[in-house]
Amino acid sequence: MVFEDIIKTENLVYKKTSFMTDNTLSYCPGCGHGTAHRITMEVLEELGLAENTIGIAPVGCSVLAYDFMNIDMQQAAHGRAPAVATGVKRCWPDKTVFTYQGDGDLAAIGTAETIHACNRGENITIIFINNGIYGMTGGQMAPTTLPGMRSSTSPYGRDVETMGNPLRITELVAQLPGVSFVSRQAVHTPRNVRKAKKAIKTAFELQTQKKGTTFVEIVSNCNSGWKMTPVQSNQWMEENMFPFYPLGDIKVPEK
Amino acid sequence: MAKVKGAIVIDKEACKGCEVCLAACPTNVISMASEVNGKGYNFAYPELKEECTGCANCAIVCPDGVITVYRAKVEA
Ligand SMILES: Cc1ncc(C[n+]2csc(CCOP(=O)(O)OP(=O)(O)O)c2C)c(N)n1
Ligand code: SF4
Ligand code: SF4
Ligand code: SF4
């Protein structure tokens, strides 16, 4: 059988989910946002929840997530997605509700909304894309920027003495009793994509069981902001981001 | 003996040439074209077609979701 003969509907094993629209993603080539969007939609589809879900888009590069995720979406002011999600979930407790937020959105301007929604144990899922930088606005330093890491506002590298320490907000959130599940994952290799999907699946399943806030961080690249090729940025991420932001489950519900 | 063979289709015009799929392929099926697509990107294409097992690794890491994967059992 030749290659071309295998390309038949009955042999299909993978195609982009229809819960992603056919709009061209506004992301730079190789940016992890696209993969994170797609696997979030795949999980909702696999769980049979997609048609009963409301997503909250942030401000940041993923501000247009509602153009790409083919489900009901709302867009929130910068950092306010967990507050909007709170309102949406309280009005429609039977809907699956999630936010999708970058690190500038979630861990800088939106810190209060993040911490308080989690502390209230709102029954929502937060998908947190940590690329260590403000991607959309030109690669400025974020609370998550690594010590010594260059950004457009720390051109000689982040000096923790004058610029403060990076914030591991995911570990912070894991302390809060309202939060039942916290995991940190990545999406740059097939193995990581599979693990990240599993974590997102657990998060949504726990939401349907009304277990309080579930939180999945995805350590991702910003190749444009980091001024690297996509492949270089993924390697840099493994070497520099993962030691500071180690991958794995941080909090799981007691059995 | 029945053998599993795979095939991929890359949407050439939608590919952004990021090369993330290349490293994901265990059998080095994918290469980058020397010509560019309408967006000006050197696009990915399956060069070593015979080597594809249909594992879908390339498709699940493609940020733009432009790879479709097929797999069939063939008599060796
Ligand atoms: C109230 C308000 N303040 C500032 C901005 C400018 N702004 C837009 S996106 C952004 C940061 C986004 O960074 P992040 O959340 O990390 O997302 P990324 O773009 O990296 O995905 C900022 C500061 C804004 N849009 N609104
Ligand atoms: S600027 Fe960074 S985060 Fe934004 S789309 Fe480009 S690579 Fe992704
Ligand atoms: S399906 Fe697997 S073997 Fe085929 S091109 Fe993709 S990664 Fe390579
Ligand atoms: S990962 Fe997708 S967009 Fe990137 S080169 Fe491969 S096919 Fe093209």
mmCIF file of C-alpha atoms and ligand atoms in Angstrom:
data_model
loop_
_atom_site.group_PDB
_atom_site.id
_atom_site.type_symbol
_atom_site.label_atom_id
_atom_site.label_comp_id
_atom_site.label_asym_id
_atom_site.label_seq_id
_atom_site.Cartn_x
_atom_site.Cartn_y
_atom_site.Cartn_z
ATOM 1 C CA MET A 1 0.000 0.000 0.000
ATOM 2 C CA VAL A 2 1.466 3.369 -0.920
ATOM 3 C CA PHE A 3 1.390 6.508 1.195
ATOM 4 C CA GLU A 4 -1.402 8.102 -0.800
ATOM 5 C CA ASP A 5 -3.652 5.040 -0.389
ATOM 6 C CA ILE A 6 -3.482 5.299 3.394
ATOM 7 C CA ILE A 7 -5.001 8.785 3.272
ATOM 8 C CA LYS A 8 -8.636 7.727 3.577
ATOM 9 C CA THR A 9 -11.303 8.722 6.099
ATOM 10 C CA GLU A 10 -11.494 5.219 7.551
ATOM 11 C CA ASN A 11 -7.789 5.371 8.402
ATOM 12 C CA LEU A 12 -7.946 8.771 10.115
ATOM 13 C CA VAL A 13 -6.239 8.785 13.518
ATOM 14 C CA TYR A 14 -5.729 12.461 14.234
ATOM 15 C CA LYS A 15 -7.126 15.705 12.961
ATOM 16 C CA LYS A 16 -7.581 19.116 14.537
ATOM 17 C CA THR A 17 -10.725 19.096 16.656
ATOM 18 C CA SER A 18 -13.778 20.920 15.323
ATOM 19 C CA PHE A 19 -13.876 22.722 18.679
ATOM 20 C CA MET A 20 -11.027 24.791 17.253
ATOM 21 C CA THR A 21 -12.195 27.170 14.524
ATOM 22 C CA ASP A 22 -10.457 27.295 11.152
ATOM 23 C CA ASN A 23 -9.276 30.869 11.781
ATOM 24 C CA THR A 24 -5.526 31.296 11.424
ATOM 25 C CA LEU A 25 -4.054 31.580 14.913
ATOM 26 C CA SER A 26 -2.639 35.043 15.566
ATOM 27 C CA TYR A 27 0.332 33.494 17.374
ATOM 28 C CA CYS A 28 3.938 33.586 16.232
ATOM 29 C CA PRO A 29 5.239 30.393 14.580
ATOM 30 C CA GLY A 30 5.999 27.758 17.220
ATOM 31 C CA CYS A 31 4.234 29.540 20.099
ATOM 32 C CA GLY A 32 2.834 27.151 22.706
ATOM 33 C CA HIS A 33 -0.436 29.082 22.976
ATOM 34 C CA GLY A 34 -1.794 27.251 19.917
ATOM 35 C CA THR A 35 -1.041 23.809 21.343
ATOM 36 C CA ALA A 36 -2.467 24.783 24.731
ATOM 37 C CA HIS A 37 -5.697 26.004 23.082
ATOM 38 C CA ARG A 38 -6.065 22.843 21.035
ATOM 39 C CA ILE A 39 -5.501 20.380 23.857
ATOM 40 C CA THR A 40 -7.907 22.279 26.101
ATOM 41 C CA MET A 41 -10.557 21.910 23.401
ATOM 42 C CA GLU A 42 -9.653 18.240 22.853
ATOM 43 C CA VAL A 43 -10.133 17.492 26.539
ATOM 44 C CA LEU A 44 -13.509 19.244 26.652
ATOM 45 C CA GLU A 45 -14.546 17.301 23.560
ATOM 46 C CA GLU A 46 -13.353 13.960 24.966
ATOM 47 C CA LEU A 47 -15.225 14.604 28.217
ATOM 48 C CA GLY A 48 -18.368 15.564 26.287
ATOM 49 C CA LEU A 49 -18.366 18.971 27.974
ATOM 50 C CA ALA A 50 -17.462 21.313 25.112
ATOM 51 C CA GLU A 51 -21.012 22.318 24.235
ATOM 52 C CA ASN A 52 -21.774 23.141 27.845
ATOM 53 C CA THR A 53 -18.631 25.152 28.579
ATOM 54 C CA ILE A 54 -17.948 28.873 28.843
ATOM 55 C CA GLY A 55 -14.339 30.005 28.497
ATOM 56 C CA ILE A 56 -12.993 33.353 29.639
ATOM 57 C CA ALA A 57 -10.315 34.909 27.421
ATOM 58 C CA PRO A 58 -7.682 37.206 28.945
ATOM 59 C CA VAL A 59 -5.749 40.237 27.776
ATOM 60 C CA GLY A 60 -2.419 39.280 26.279
ATOM 61 C CA CYS A 61 -1.463 37.432 23.126
ATOM 62 C CA SER A 62 -4.399 35.073 23.714
ATOM 63 C CA VAL A 63 -6.912 37.957 23.878
ATOM 64 C CA LEU A 64 -8.481 36.535 20.715
ATOM 65 C CA ALA A 65 -8.885 33.027 22.158
ATOM 66 C CA TYR A 66 -12.625 33.411 21.517
ATOM 67 C CA ASP A 67 -11.874 33.519 17.787
ATOM 68 C CA PHE A 68 -10.021 30.224 17.988
ATOM 69 C CA MET A 69 -11.894 28.175 20.581
ATOM 70 C CA ASN A 70 -15.134 27.091 18.965
ATOM 71 C CA ILE A 71 -17.190 27.192 22.163
ATOM 72 C CA ASP A 72 -19.033 29.872 24.143
ATOM 73 C CA MET A 73 -16.525 32.474 25.296
ATOM 74 C CA GLN A 74 -16.408 35.785 27.109
ATOM 75 C CA GLN A 75 -13.490 38.190 27.213
ATOM 76 C CA ALA A 76 -12.410 39.907 30.409
ATOM 77 C CA ALA A 77 -10.492 43.075 31.217
ATOM 78 C CA HIS A 78 -6.793 42.531 31.904
ATOM 79 C CA GLY A 79 -6.362 40.165 34.865
ATOM 80 C CA ARG A 80 -10.062 39.992 35.664
ATOM 81 C CA ALA A 81 -10.838 36.623 34.086
ATOM 82 C CA PRO A 82 -11.198 34.777 37.444
ATOM 83 C CA ALA A 83 -13.677 37.439 38.633
ATOM 84 C CA VAL A 84 -15.687 37.156 35.400
ATOM 85 C CA ALA A 85 -15.522 33.359 35.647
ATOM 86 C CA THR A 86 -16.818 33.601 39.206
ATOM 87 C CA GLY A 87 -19.887 35.519 38.039
ATOM 88 C CA VAL A 88 -20.500 33.228 35.078
ATOM 89 C CA LYS A 89 -20.174 30.073 37.181
ATOM 90 C CA ARG A 90 -22.446 31.393 39.925
ATOM 91 C CA CYS A 91 -25.111 32.266 37.348
ATOM 92 C CA TRP A 92 -24.729 28.923 35.532
ATOM 93 C CA PRO A 93 -23.431 26.426 38.103
ATOM 94 C CA ASP A 94 -24.047 23.552 35.683
ATOM 95 C CA LYS A 95 -21.761 24.966 32.999
ATOM 96 C CA THR A 96 -18.092 24.091 32.895
ATOM 97 C CA VAL A 97 -16.254 27.407 33.274
ATOM 98 C CA PHE A 98 -12.565 28.071 32.724
ATOM 99 C CA THR A 99 -10.179 30.967 32.326
ATOM 100 C CA TYR A 100 -7.191 30.961 29.998
ATOM 101 C CA GLN A 101 -4.571 33.481 31.126
ATOM 102 C CA GLY A 102 -0.963 34.496 30.578
ATOM 103 C CA ASP A 103 1.471 35.244 33.385
ATOM 104 C CA GLY A 104 1.215 39.012 33.003
ATOM 105 C CA ASP A 105 -2.560 38.710 33.158
ATOM 106 C CA LEU A 106 -2.763 36.162 35.982
ATOM 107 C CA ALA A 107 0.307 36.909 38.107
ATOM 108 C CA ALA A 108 0.745 40.674 37.689
ATOM 109 C CA ILE A 109 -2.304 42.861 37.089
ATOM 110 C CA GLY A 110 -4.699 40.028 38.015
ATOM 111 C CA THR A 111 -2.976 38.775 41.180
ATOM 112 C CA ALA A 112 -5.822 39.835 43.449
ATOM 113 C CA GLU A 113 -8.501 38.222 41.275
ATOM 114 C CA THR A 114 -6.454 35.032 40.987
ATOM 115 C CA ILE A 115 -5.722 34.686 44.689
ATOM 116 C CA HIS A 116 -9.223 35.569 45.842
ATOM 117 C CA ALA A 117 -11.080 33.393 43.329
ATOM 118 C CA CYS A 118 -8.837 30.499 44.359
ATOM 119 C CA ASN A 119 -9.205 31.300 48.045
ATOM 120 C CA ARG A 120 -12.982 31.386 47.715
ATOM 121 C CA GLY A 121 -12.669 27.983 46.085
ATOM 122 C CA GLU A 122 -14.725 29.057 43.100
ATOM 123 C CA ASN A 123 -15.698 25.976 41.176
ATOM 124 C CA ILE A 124 -13.770 26.962 38.046
ATOM 125 C CA THR A 125 -10.682 25.795 36.170
ATOM 126 C CA ILE A 126 -7.776 28.141 35.529
ATOM 127 C CA ILE A 127 -5.396 27.424 32.647
ATOM 128 C CA PHE A 128 -2.276 29.507 33.202
ATOM 129 C CA ILE A 129 0.254 29.982 30.387
ATOM 130 C CA ASN A 130 3.581 30.988 31.892
ATOM 131 C CA ASN A 131 6.096 32.190 29.325
ATOM 132 C CA GLY A 132 7.984 34.369 31.789
ATOM 133 C CA ILE A 133 7.313 37.579 29.902
ATOM 134 C CA TYR A 134 4.669 39.989 28.602
ATOM 135 C CA GLY A 135 4.475 38.607 25.079
ATOM 136 C CA MET A 136 1.838 40.817 23.517
ATOM 137 C CA THR A 137 3.269 44.194 24.446
ATOM 138 C CA GLY A 138 6.866 43.524 23.434
ATOM 139 C CA GLY A 139 8.564 41.209 25.881
ATOM 140 C CA GLN A 140 8.614 43.265 29.073
ATOM 141 C CA MET A 141 9.601 41.718 32.411
ATOM 142 C CA ALA A 142 6.781 39.889 34.182
ATOM 143 C CA PRO A 143 6.603 38.758 37.818
ATOM 144 C CA THR A 144 7.525 35.314 36.456
ATOM 145 C CA THR A 145 10.697 36.443 34.621
ATOM 146 C CA LEU A 146 13.649 34.336 35.820
ATOM 147 C CA PRO A 147 16.586 35.787 37.762
ATOM 148 C CA GLY A 148 19.100 37.025 35.225
ATOM 149 C CA MET A 149 16.642 36.658 32.341
ATOM 150 C CA ARG A 150 16.739 39.368 29.726
ATOM 151 C CA SER A 151 13.573 41.144 28.705
ATOM 152 C CA SER A 152 12.919 44.477 27.044
ATOM 153 C CA THR A 153 12.647 46.120 30.477
ATOM 154 C CA SER A 154 15.515 44.124 32.031
ATOM 155 C CA PRO A 155 17.984 44.286 29.130
ATOM 156 C CA TYR A 156 20.915 43.289 31.355
ATOM 157 C CA GLY A 157 18.954 40.473 32.965
ATOM 158 C CA ARG A 158 16.574 40.512 35.921
ATOM 159 C CA ASP A 159 18.446 41.739 38.983
ATOM 160 C CA VAL A 160 16.511 40.387 41.951
ATOM 161 C CA GLU A 161 17.951 43.021 44.278
ATOM 162 C CA THR A 162 16.310 45.864 42.435
ATOM 163 C CA MET A 163 13.569 44.056 40.496
ATOM 164 C CA GLY A 164 12.406 41.542 43.057
ATOM 165 C CA ASN A 165 12.147 37.776 42.888
ATOM 166 C CA PRO A 166 10.138 35.804 40.380
ATOM 167 C CA LEU A 167 6.737 34.786 41.691
ATOM 168 C CA ARG A 168 5.846 31.088 41.794
ATOM 169 C CA ILE A 169 2.160 31.907 41.969
ATOM 170 C CA THR A 170 1.193 28.309 41.250
ATOM 171 C CA GLU A 171 2.829 27.091 44.468
ATOM 172 C CA LEU A 172 1.160 29.994 46.278
ATOM 173 C CA VAL A 173 -2.284 29.077 44.999
ATOM 174 C CA ALA A 174 -1.684 25.444 45.984
ATOM 175 C CA GLN A 175 -1.580 26.552 49.643
ATOM 176 C CA LEU A 176 -5.196 27.687 49.540
ATOM 177 C CA PRO A 177 -7.802 25.274 50.908
ATOM 178 C CA GLY A 178 -10.324 26.229 48.199
ATOM 179 C CA VAL A 179 -8.068 24.762 45.540
ATOM 180 C CA SER A 180 -8.277 20.998 44.998
ATOM 181 C CA PHE A 181 -5.902 20.359 42.100
ATOM 182 C CA VAL A 182 -2.755 22.148 40.956
ATOM 183 C CA SER A 183 -0.424 20.889 38.247
ATOM 184 C CA ARG A 184 2.405 22.334 36.169
ATOM 185 C CA GLN A 185 2.937 21.001 32.664
ATOM 186 C CA ALA A 186 4.401 21.856 29.241
ATOM 187 C CA VAL A 187 3.311 21.335 25.629
ATOM 188 C CA HIS A 188 6.475 21.393 23.534
ATOM 189 C CA THR A 189 6.983 17.621 23.089
ATOM 190 C CA PRO A 190 4.523 14.776 22.429
ATOM 191 C CA ARG A 191 5.166 13.341 25.884
ATOM 192 C CA ASN A 192 4.521 16.681 27.564
ATOM 193 C CA VAL A 193 1.372 17.261 25.499
ATOM 194 C CA ARG A 194 -0.021 13.907 26.664
ATOM 195 C CA LYS A 195 0.738 14.704 30.303
ATOM 196 C CA ALA A 196 -0.670 18.220 30.038
ATOM 197 C CA LYS A 197 -3.876 16.804 28.558
ATOM 198 C CA LYS A 198 -4.162 14.402 31.446
ATOM 199 C CA ALA A 199 -3.792 17.266 33.949
ATOM 200 C CA ILE A 200 -6.362 19.429 32.157
ATOM 201 C CA LYS A 201 -8.702 16.446 32.064
ATOM 202 C CA THR A 202 -8.355 15.914 35.813
ATOM 203 C CA ALA A 203 -9.006 19.618 36.384
ATOM 204 C CA PHE A 204 -12.260 19.602 34.410
ATOM 205 C CA GLU A 205 -13.397 16.311 35.923
ATOM 206 C CA LEU A 206 -12.925 17.713 39.425
ATOM 207 C CA GLN A 207 -14.891 20.794 38.422
ATOM 208 C CA THR A 208 -17.822 18.621 37.377
ATOM 209 C CA GLN A 209 -17.583 16.994 40.815
ATOM 210 C CA LYS A 210 -17.738 20.489 42.387
ATOM 211 C CA LYS A 211 -14.335 20.150 44.043
ATOM 212 C CA GLY A 212 -13.484 23.853 44.033
ATOM 213 C CA THR A 213 -10.829 25.601 42.009
ATOM 214 C CA THR A 214 -8.555 23.571 39.746
ATOM 215 C CA PHE A 215 -5.409 25.146 38.354
ATOM 216 C CA VAL A 216 -3.106 23.982 35.558
ATOM 217 C CA GLU A 217 0.015 25.946 34.706
ATOM 218 C CA ILE A 218 1.611 25.368 31.334
ATOM 219 C CA VAL A 219 5.201 26.543 31.148
ATOM 220 C CA SER A 220 5.466 27.769 27.591
ATOM 221 C CA ASN A 221 7.755 29.602 25.204
ATOM 222 C CA CYS A 222 7.641 33.124 23.859
ATOM 223 C CA ASN A 223 10.126 32.749 21.080
ATOM 224 C CA SER A 224 9.499 36.278 19.795
ATOM 225 C CA GLY A 225 9.919 37.877 23.210
ATOM 226 C CA TRP A 226 12.889 35.707 24.070
ATOM 227 C CA LYS A 227 14.342 36.504 20.629
ATOM 228 C CA MET A 228 14.995 32.899 19.641
ATOM 229 C CA THR A 229 13.772 30.462 17.018
ATOM 230 C CA PRO A 230 10.877 28.262 18.219
ATOM 231 C CA VAL A 231 13.126 25.204 18.528
ATOM 232 C CA GLN A 232 15.816 27.175 20.411
ATOM 233 C CA SER A 233 13.187 28.632 22.721
ATOM 234 C CA ASN A 234 11.861 25.190 23.611
ATOM 235 C CA GLN A 235 15.377 24.062 24.451
ATOM 236 C CA TRP A 236 16.012 27.234 26.483
ATOM 237 C CA MET A 237 12.751 26.586 28.303
ATOM 238 C CA GLU A 238 13.867 23.060 29.259
ATOM 239 C CA GLU A 239 17.248 24.291 30.460
ATOM 240 C CA ASN A 240 16.164 27.450 32.269
ATOM 241 C CA MET A 241 12.427 27.529 32.976
ATOM 242 C CA PHE A 242 11.937 23.927 34.129
ATOM 243 C CA PRO A 243 14.558 24.026 36.922
ATOM 244 C CA PHE A 244 12.784 27.070 38.406
ATOM 245 C CA TYR A 245 9.264 25.913 37.494
ATOM 246 C CA PRO A 246 9.482 22.127 37.895
ATOM 247 C CA LEU A 247 6.817 20.117 36.073
ATOM 248 C CA GLY A 248 4.389 17.748 37.759
ATOM 249 C CA ASP A 249 1.372 17.685 40.039
ATOM 250 C CA ILE A 250 1.675 20.104 42.958
ATOM 251 C CA LYS A 251 -1.605 19.370 44.724
ATOM 252 C CA VAL A 252 -3.988 16.464 44.198
ATOM 253 C CA PRO A 253 -7.245 15.811 46.081
ATOM 254 C CA GLU A 254 -7.120 13.441 49.012
ATOM 255 C CA LYS A 255 -8.573 10.076 48.137
ATOM 256 C CA MET B 1 2.464 -10.401 8.810
ATOM 257 C CA ALA B 2 0.306 -7.322 9.054
ATOM 258 C CA LYS B 3 2.308 -4.130 9.434
ATOM 259 C CA VAL B 4 1.086 -0.714 10.457
ATOM 260 C CA LYS B 5 1.838 2.107 8.071
ATOM 261 C CA GLY B 6 1.083 5.763 8.527
ATOM 262 C CA ALA B 7 0.639 8.833 6.398
ATOM 263 C CA ILE B 8 0.371 12.513 7.207
ATOM 264 C CA VAL B 9 -1.093 15.477 5.384
ATOM 265 C CA ILE B 10 0.321 18.902 6.215
ATOM 266 C CA ASP B 11 -1.770 21.895 5.216
ATOM 267 C CA LYS B 12 1.014 23.631 3.343
ATOM 268 C CA GLU B 13 -0.611 27.063 3.303
ATOM 269 C CA ALA B 14 -1.457 26.954 7.022
ATOM 270 C CA CYS B 15 2.010 25.795 8.151
ATOM 271 C CA LYS B 16 4.098 28.510 9.810
ATOM 272 C CA GLY B 17 7.419 26.733 9.336
ATOM 273 C CA CYS B 18 8.217 26.587 13.052
ATOM 274 C CA GLU B 19 9.937 23.167 12.801
ATOM 275 C CA VAL B 20 8.500 21.969 16.127
ATOM 276 C CA CYS B 21 7.102 18.851 14.389
ATOM 277 C CA LEU B 22 10.516 17.822 13.048
ATOM 278 C CA ALA B 23 12.010 16.951 16.413
ATOM 279 C CA ALA B 24 8.796 15.202 17.482
ATOM 280 C CA CYS B 25 8.979 12.566 14.738
ATOM 281 C CA PRO B 26 10.738 9.388 15.892
ATOM 282 C CA THR B 27 11.481 8.320 12.329
ATOM 283 C CA ASN B 28 12.527 11.685 10.831
ATOM 284 C CA VAL B 29 9.778 11.688 8.227
ATOM 285 C CA ILE B 30 9.384 15.459 8.045
ATOM 286 C CA SER B 31 11.626 17.984 6.312
ATOM 287 C CA MET B 32 11.321 21.675 5.544
ATOM 288 C CA ALA B 33 10.716 22.699 1.944
ATOM 289 C CA SER B 34 13.200 25.024 0.297
ATOM 290 C CA GLU B 35 10.312 26.895 -1.331
ATOM 291 C CA VAL B 36 7.867 29.044 0.662
ATOM 292 C CA ASN B 37 4.090 29.093 1.015
ATOM 293 C CA GLY B 38 1.772 32.069 0.490
ATOM 294 C CA LYS B 39 2.654 33.416 3.921
ATOM 295 C CA GLY B 40 6.357 33.316 3.099
ATOM 296 C CA TYR B 41 7.189 30.405 5.384
ATOM 297 C CA ASN B 42 9.288 27.398 4.417
ATOM 298 C CA PHE B 43 6.656 24.756 5.063
ATOM 299 C CA ALA B 44 7.027 21.275 6.489
ATOM 300 C CA TYR B 45 6.357 18.232 4.306
ATOM 301 C CA PRO B 46 6.688 14.450 4.705
ATOM 302 C CA GLU B 47 9.889 13.583 2.899
ATOM 303 C CA LEU B 48 10.631 10.032 4.077
ATOM 304 C CA LYS B 49 7.039 8.919 3.532
ATOM 305 C CA GLU B 50 7.827 5.220 3.830
ATOM 306 C CA GLU B 51 9.028 5.680 7.407
ATOM 307 C CA CYS B 52 5.762 7.082 8.804
ATOM 308 C CA THR B 53 4.096 4.896 11.429
ATOM 309 C CA GLY B 54 1.104 7.175 11.984
ATOM 310 C CA CYS B 55 2.026 7.761 15.621
ATOM 311 C CA ALA B 56 0.621 11.344 15.488
ATOM 312 C CA ASN B 57 3.486 12.798 17.535
ATOM 313 C CA CYS B 58 4.019 15.506 14.936
ATOM 314 C CA ALA B 59 0.339 16.434 14.867
ATOM 315 C CA ILE B 60 -0.112 16.767 18.602
ATOM 316 C CA VAL B 61 2.799 19.198 18.971
ATOM 317 C CA CYS B 62 1.989 21.327 15.917
ATOM 318 C CA PRO B 63 0.951 24.640 17.490
ATOM 319 C CA ASP B 64 -1.220 25.478 14.517
ATOM 320 C CA GLY B 65 -2.863 22.055 14.295
ATOM 321 C CA VAL B 66 -2.204 21.742 10.572
ATOM 322 C CA ILE B 67 -1.206 18.055 10.468
ATOM 323 C CA THR B 68 -3.695 15.263 9.848
ATOM 324 C CA VAL B 69 -2.642 11.661 10.473
ATOM 325 C CA TYR B 70 -3.806 8.367 8.964
ATOM 326 C CA ARG B 71 -2.839 4.809 9.795
ATOM 327 C CA ALA B 72 -3.609 1.501 8.145
ATOM 328 C CA LYS B 73 -2.698 -2.168 8.504
ATOM 329 C CA VAL B 74 -0.957 -3.466 5.424
ATOM 330 C CA GLU B 75 0.075 -6.987 4.495
ATOM 331 C CA ALA B 76 3.855 -7.137 4.396
HETATM 332 C C1 LIG C 1 -5.506 47.569 32.094
HETATM 333 C C2 LIG C 1 -4.428 47.239 31.121
HETATM 334 N N1 LIG C 1 -3.143 47.418 31.464
HETATM 335 C C3 LIG C 1 -2.145 47.119 30.575
HETATM 336 C C4 LIG C 1 -2.453 46.612 29.349
HETATM 337 C C5 LIG C 1 -1.321 46.291 28.385
HETATM 338 N N2 LIG C 1 -1.087 44.867 28.229
HETATM 339 C C6 LIG C 1 -1.651 44.154 27.243
HETATM 340 S S1 LIG C 1 -1.185 42.551 27.231
HETATM 341 C C7 LIG C 1 -0.189 42.792 28.585
HETATM 342 C C8 LIG C 1 0.644 41.676 29.154
HETATM 343 C C9 LIG C 1 0.334 40.329 28.617
HETATM 344 O O1 LIG C 1 1.255 39.406 29.075
HETATM 345 P P1 LIG C 1 0.835 37.921 29.463
HETATM 346 O O2 LIG C 1 -0.378 37.924 30.280
HETATM 347 O O3 LIG C 1 2.038 37.276 30.038
HETATM 348 O O4 LIG C 1 0.417 37.230 28.093
HETATM 349 P P2 LIG C 1 1.241 36.858 26.788
HETATM 350 O O5 LIG C 1 1.035 37.991 25.846
HETATM 351 O O6 LIG C 1 2.675 36.648 27.184
HETATM 352 O O7 LIG C 1 0.600 35.602 26.321
HETATM 353 C C10 LIG C 1 -0.236 44.115 29.008
HETATM 354 C C11 LIG C 1 0.543 44.644 30.142
HETATM 355 C C12 LIG C 1 -3.819 46.443 29.027
HETATM 356 N N3 LIG C 1 -4.190 45.920 27.834
HETATM 357 N N4 LIG C 1 -4.772 46.747 29.916
HETATM 358 S S1 SF4 C 2 4.681 37.206 21.297
HETATM 359 FE FE1 SF4 C 2 5.294 35.353 22.415
HETATM 360 S S2 SF4 C 2 3.440 34.639 23.514
HETATM 361 FE FE2 SF4 C 2 2.806 36.111 21.929
HETATM 362 S S3 SF4 C 2 2.284 34.839 20.136
HETATM 363 FE FE3 SF4 C 2 4.426 35.489 19.892
HETATM 364 S S4 SF4 C 2 5.616 33.823 20.798
HETATM 365 FE FE4 SF4 C 2 3.500 33.581 21.536
HETATM 366 S S1 SF4 C 3 2.817 10.418 12.367
HETATM 367 FE FE1 SF4 C 3 4.615 9.865 13.627
HETATM 368 S S2 SF4 C 3 5.978 8.816 12.194
HETATM 369 FE FE2 SF4 C 3 4.449 9.893 10.940
HETATM 370 S S3 SF4 C 3 5.398 11.864 10.454
HETATM 371 FE FE3 SF4 C 3 4.187 12.173 12.310
HETATM 372 S S4 SF4 C 3 5.620 11.845 13.985
HETATM 373 FE FE4 SF4 C 3 6.562 10.980 12.148
HETATM 374 S S1 SF4 C 4 4.746 22.150 13.688
HETATM 375 FE FE1 SF4 C 4 3.051 22.656 12.316
HETATM 376 S S2 SF4 C 4 3.343 24.814 11.768
HETATM 377 FE FE2 SF4 C 4 5.272 24.087 12.654
HETATM 378 S S3 SF4 C 4 6.508 23.434 10.869
HETATM 379 FE FE3 SF4 C 4 5.432 21.616 11.607
HETATM 380 S S4 SF4 C 4 3.530 21.560 10.400
HETATM 381 FE FE4 SF4 C 4 4.373 23.622 10.186
#
